[in-house]
Amino acid sequence: MNNCDNDAKDLIKLTYDKLSSDAVSESVVCPSCGAISMFIGTTRNNFEGKKVVQLEYEAYIPMAEAQLKKIFSDIRKTWPSVRHICVHHRLGVVPVMEASVIIGISSTHRSESLEAVKYCIDALKAAVPIWKKEIYETEGSSWKENKECLWGRNEVK
């Protein structure tokens, strides 16, 4: 458990291993914080009437980590009471009902952590080079572009 109030922590983990919401939550706990907000994105079993059996993720890891650090910096500028930020994103195969991404953010009060978590997942989907392929039961597979994706709209900043 993380009981240190001395330094704010920014934690990133891109892994082929199964994700743990407990690990993310424990990594952002802090005695001076009254809130930990989390987002857990899981693989659902359908998309537009097609049965999804799994997702597969690929990432350009150095750039993904750099983009996440930029998102963390933006969060800290916007919500100064945010203490710790943790993002774990799974790579490779992610079966139905398992987590693809877990975000945990602690702050002094709940409103800041809730707003920061929403910003973090939206910004991650828009700017972080992690790609998702949906594998269907009968119709093959499809690489998916996030609707929020900046490079898909020619608006990369």
mmCIF file of C-alpha atoms in Angstrom:
data_model
loop_
_atom_site.group_PDB
_atom_site.id
_atom_site.type_symbol
_atom_site.label_atom_id
_atom_site.label_comp_id
_atom_site.label_asym_id
_atom_site.label_seq_id
_atom_site.Cartn_x
_atom_site.Cartn_y
_atom_site.Cartn_z
ATOM 1 C CA MET A 1 0.000 0.000 0.000
ATOM 2 C CA ASN A 2 1.154 3.534 -0.786
ATOM 3 C CA ASN A 3 0.996 5.692 2.356
ATOM 4 C CA CYS A 4 3.489 8.316 1.229
ATOM 5 C CA ASP A 5 2.276 11.896 1.118
ATOM 6 C CA ASN A 6 5.700 13.296 0.251
ATOM 7 C CA ASP A 7 5.697 12.836 -3.511
ATOM 8 C CA ALA A 8 2.900 12.729 -6.048
ATOM 9 C CA LYS A 9 3.121 9.579 -8.137
ATOM 10 C CA ASP A 10 2.423 9.012 -11.808
ATOM 11 C CA LEU A 11 2.265 5.304 -12.574
ATOM 12 C CA ILE A 12 1.982 3.705 -16.015
ATOM 13 C CA LYS A 13 1.875 0.002 -16.766
ATOM 14 C CA LEU A 14 1.400 -1.415 -20.260
ATOM 15 C CA THR A 15 1.317 -5.185 -19.874
ATOM 16 C CA TYR A 16 0.253 -8.485 -21.374
ATOM 17 C CA ASP A 17 -0.779 -9.665 -17.904
ATOM 18 C CA LYS A 18 -4.320 -9.608 -16.498
ATOM 19 C CA LEU A 19 -5.079 -6.257 -14.807
ATOM 20 C CA SER A 20 -5.999 -5.812 -11.140
ATOM 21 C CA SER A 21 -8.322 -3.074 -9.903
ATOM 22 C CA ASP A 22 -7.016 -3.726 -6.382
ATOM 23 C CA ALA A 23 -3.428 -3.057 -7.500
ATOM 24 C CA VAL A 24 -4.437 0.232 -9.151
ATOM 25 C CA SER A 25 -6.515 1.340 -6.153
ATOM 26 C CA GLU A 26 -3.746 0.487 -3.688
ATOM 27 C CA SER A 27 -1.175 2.368 -5.771
ATOM 28 C CA VAL A 28 -3.049 5.683 -5.463
ATOM 29 C CA VAL A 29 -4.222 5.544 -1.839
ATOM 30 C CA CYS A 30 -2.922 8.434 0.240
ATOM 31 C CA PRO A 31 -3.595 9.595 3.832
ATOM 32 C CA SER A 32 -4.300 13.194 2.790
ATOM 33 C CA CYS A 33 -6.786 12.191 0.086
ATOM 34 C CA GLY A 34 -10.467 11.721 0.707
ATOM 35 C CA ALA A 35 -11.211 10.282 -2.730
ATOM 36 C CA ILE A 36 -10.023 7.607 -5.092
ATOM 37 C CA SER A 37 -11.900 7.515 -8.376
ATOM 38 C CA MET A 38 -11.506 4.698 -10.849
ATOM 39 C CA PHE A 39 -12.482 3.731 -14.358
ATOM 40 C CA ILE A 40 -12.390 0.118 -15.520
ATOM 41 C CA GLY A 41 -12.881 -0.548 -19.227
ATOM 42 C CA THR A 42 -13.802 -4.164 -20.014
ATOM 43 C CA THR A 43 -14.277 -6.246 -23.145
ATOM 44 C CA ARG A 44 -17.958 -6.514 -23.981
ATOM 45 C CA ASN A 45 -19.415 -9.478 -25.867
ATOM 46 C CA ASN A 46 -21.001 -7.568 -28.767
ATOM 47 C CA PHE A 47 -20.546 -4.722 -31.201
ATOM 48 C CA GLU A 48 -23.200 -3.611 -33.709
ATOM 49 C CA GLY A 49 -24.937 -6.985 -33.606
ATOM 50 C CA LYS A 50 -21.735 -9.026 -33.941
ATOM 51 C CA LYS A 51 -20.649 -11.406 -31.193
ATOM 52 C CA VAL A 52 -17.227 -10.349 -29.893
ATOM 53 C CA VAL A 53 -15.105 -13.178 -28.474
ATOM 54 C CA GLN A 54 -12.017 -11.126 -27.551
ATOM 55 C CA LEU A 55 -10.061 -7.957 -28.180
ATOM 56 C CA GLU A 56 -6.420 -7.653 -29.137
ATOM 57 C CA TYR A 57 -4.403 -4.532 -28.300
ATOM 58 C CA GLU A 58 -1.152 -3.258 -29.770
ATOM 59 C CA ALA A 59 0.772 -0.174 -28.719
ATOM 60 C CA TYR A 60 3.764 1.908 -29.645
ATOM 61 C CA ILE A 61 4.980 1.768 -26.050
ATOM 62 C CA PRO A 62 7.526 4.666 -25.934
ATOM 63 C CA MET A 63 5.042 7.082 -27.493
ATOM 64 C CA ALA A 64 2.123 5.716 -25.453
ATOM 65 C CA GLU A 65 4.053 6.346 -22.227
ATOM 66 C CA ALA A 66 5.054 9.847 -23.392
ATOM 67 C CA GLN A 67 1.438 10.708 -24.256
ATOM 68 C CA LEU A 68 0.199 9.404 -20.910
ATOM 69 C CA LYS A 69 2.779 11.557 -19.091
ATOM 70 C CA LYS A 70 1.481 14.582 -21.019
ATOM 71 C CA ILE A 71 -2.097 13.701 -20.002
ATOM 72 C CA PHE A 72 -0.959 13.392 -16.375
ATOM 73 C CA SER A 73 0.675 16.835 -16.606
ATOM 74 C CA ASP A 74 -2.543 18.318 -18.004
ATOM 75 C CA ILE A 75 -4.519 16.708 -15.166
ATOM 76 C CA ARG A 76 -2.192 18.186 -12.541
ATOM 77 C CA LYS A 77 -2.504 21.670 -14.077
ATOM 78 C CA THR A 78 -6.304 21.470 -14.216
ATOM 79 C CA TRP A 79 -6.937 19.729 -10.881
ATOM 80 C CA PRO A 80 -4.147 20.750 -8.453
ATOM 81 C CA SER A 81 -5.563 18.634 -5.620
ATOM 82 C CA VAL A 82 -4.893 15.402 -7.572
ATOM 83 C CA ARG A 83 -2.256 13.418 -5.681
ATOM 84 C CA HIS A 84 -1.572 10.128 -7.469
ATOM 85 C CA ILE A 85 -2.442 8.949 -10.985
ATOM 86 C CA CYS A 86 -2.221 5.354 -12.171
ATOM 87 C CA VAL A 87 -3.042 3.914 -15.603
ATOM 88 C CA HIS A 88 -2.725 0.210 -16.368
ATOM 89 C CA HIS A 89 -3.515 -0.833 -19.951
ATOM 90 C CA ARG A 90 -3.510 -4.376 -21.176
ATOM 91 C CA LEU A 91 -1.874 -5.408 -24.441
ATOM 92 C CA GLY A 92 -2.392 -8.570 -26.458
ATOM 93 C CA VAL A 93 -5.517 -10.684 -26.055
ATOM 94 C CA VAL A 94 -8.238 -9.502 -23.645
ATOM 95 C CA PRO A 95 -11.167 -11.942 -23.282
ATOM 96 C CA VAL A 96 -14.779 -10.856 -22.756
ATOM 97 C CA MET A 97 -15.417 -9.445 -19.245
ATOM 98 C CA GLU A 98 -11.737 -8.802 -18.507
ATOM 99 C CA ALA A 99 -10.292 -5.309 -18.059
ATOM 100 C CA SER A 100 -8.504 -3.595 -20.925
ATOM 101 C CA VAL A 101 -7.741 -0.417 -19.004
ATOM 102 C CA ILE A 102 -7.893 0.647 -15.355
ATOM 103 C CA ILE A 103 -7.400 4.232 -14.241
ATOM 104 C CA GLY A 104 -7.128 5.301 -10.607
ATOM 105 C CA ILE A 105 -6.757 8.886 -9.377
ATOM 106 C CA SER A 106 -6.652 10.137 -5.800
ATOM 107 C CA SER A 107 -7.357 13.692 -4.707
ATOM 108 C CA THR A 108 -8.335 15.670 -1.659
ATOM 109 C CA HIS A 109 -12.025 15.739 -2.685
ATOM 110 C CA ARG A 110 -14.181 13.538 -4.924
ATOM 111 C CA SER A 111 -15.170 16.069 -7.583
ATOM 112 C CA GLU A 112 -11.571 16.604 -8.707
ATOM 113 C CA SER A 113 -10.771 12.885 -8.914
ATOM 114 C CA LEU A 114 -14.024 12.098 -10.749
ATOM 115 C CA GLU A 115 -13.456 14.875 -13.290
ATOM 116 C CA ALA A 116 -9.801 13.898 -13.714
ATOM 117 C CA VAL A 117 -10.666 10.233 -14.364
ATOM 118 C CA LYS A 118 -13.160 11.191 -17.074
ATOM 119 C CA TYR A 119 -10.623 13.512 -18.657
ATOM 120 C CA CYS A 120 -7.934 10.815 -18.473
ATOM 121 C CA ILE A 121 -9.903 8.099 -20.308
ATOM 122 C CA ASP A 122 -11.170 10.547 -22.933
ATOM 123 C CA ALA A 123 -7.657 11.919 -23.541
ATOM 124 C CA LEU A 124 -6.164 8.412 -23.589
ATOM 125 C CA LYS A 125 -8.600 7.317 -26.295
ATOM 126 C CA ALA A 126 -7.955 10.506 -28.278
ATOM 127 C CA ALA A 127 -4.161 10.684 -28.182
ATOM 128 C CA VAL A 128 -2.415 7.529 -26.951
ATOM 129 C CA PRO A 129 -1.169 5.146 -29.692
ATOM 130 C CA ILE A 130 -2.880 1.979 -28.510
ATOM 131 C CA TRP A 131 -4.874 0.120 -31.152
ATOM 132 C CA LYS A 132 -7.739 -2.333 -30.672
ATOM 133 C CA LYS A 133 -8.761 -5.251 -32.875
ATOM 134 C CA GLU A 134 -12.158 -6.869 -32.268
ATOM 135 C CA ILE A 135 -12.320 -10.605 -32.933
ATOM 136 C CA TYR A 136 -15.817 -11.804 -33.827
ATOM 137 C CA GLU A 137 -17.313 -15.273 -33.472
ATOM 138 C CA THR A 138 -18.284 -15.640 -37.139
ATOM 139 C CA GLU A 139 -17.434 -12.475 -39.067
ATOM 140 C CA GLY A 140 -13.635 -12.401 -38.689
ATOM 141 C CA SER A 141 -12.097 -9.328 -37.073
ATOM 142 C CA SER A 142 -11.893 -5.557 -37.346
ATOM 143 C CA TRP A 143 -9.348 -2.953 -36.234
ATOM 144 C CA LYS A 144 -11.261 -0.223 -34.412
ATOM 145 C CA GLU A 145 -10.525 3.474 -34.413
ATOM 146 C CA ASN A 146 -11.631 5.396 -31.357
ATOM 147 C CA LYS A 147 -14.235 8.007 -32.215
ATOM 148 C CA GLU A 148 -12.234 10.387 -30.028
ATOM 149 C CA CYS A 149 -9.012 9.668 -31.941
ATOM 150 C CA LEU A 150 -7.325 12.922 -32.965
ATOM 151 C CA TRP A 151 -5.237 11.465 -35.788
ATOM 152 C CA GLY A 152 -8.379 9.954 -37.313
ATOM 153 C CA ARG A 153 -9.782 13.484 -37.692
ATOM 154 C CA ASN A 154 -6.503 15.082 -38.831
ATOM 155 C CA GLU A 155 -6.371 17.125 -35.630
ATOM 156 C CA VAL A 156 -3.180 15.831 -34.038
ATOM 157 C CA LYS A 157 -1.692 18.474 -31.759
#
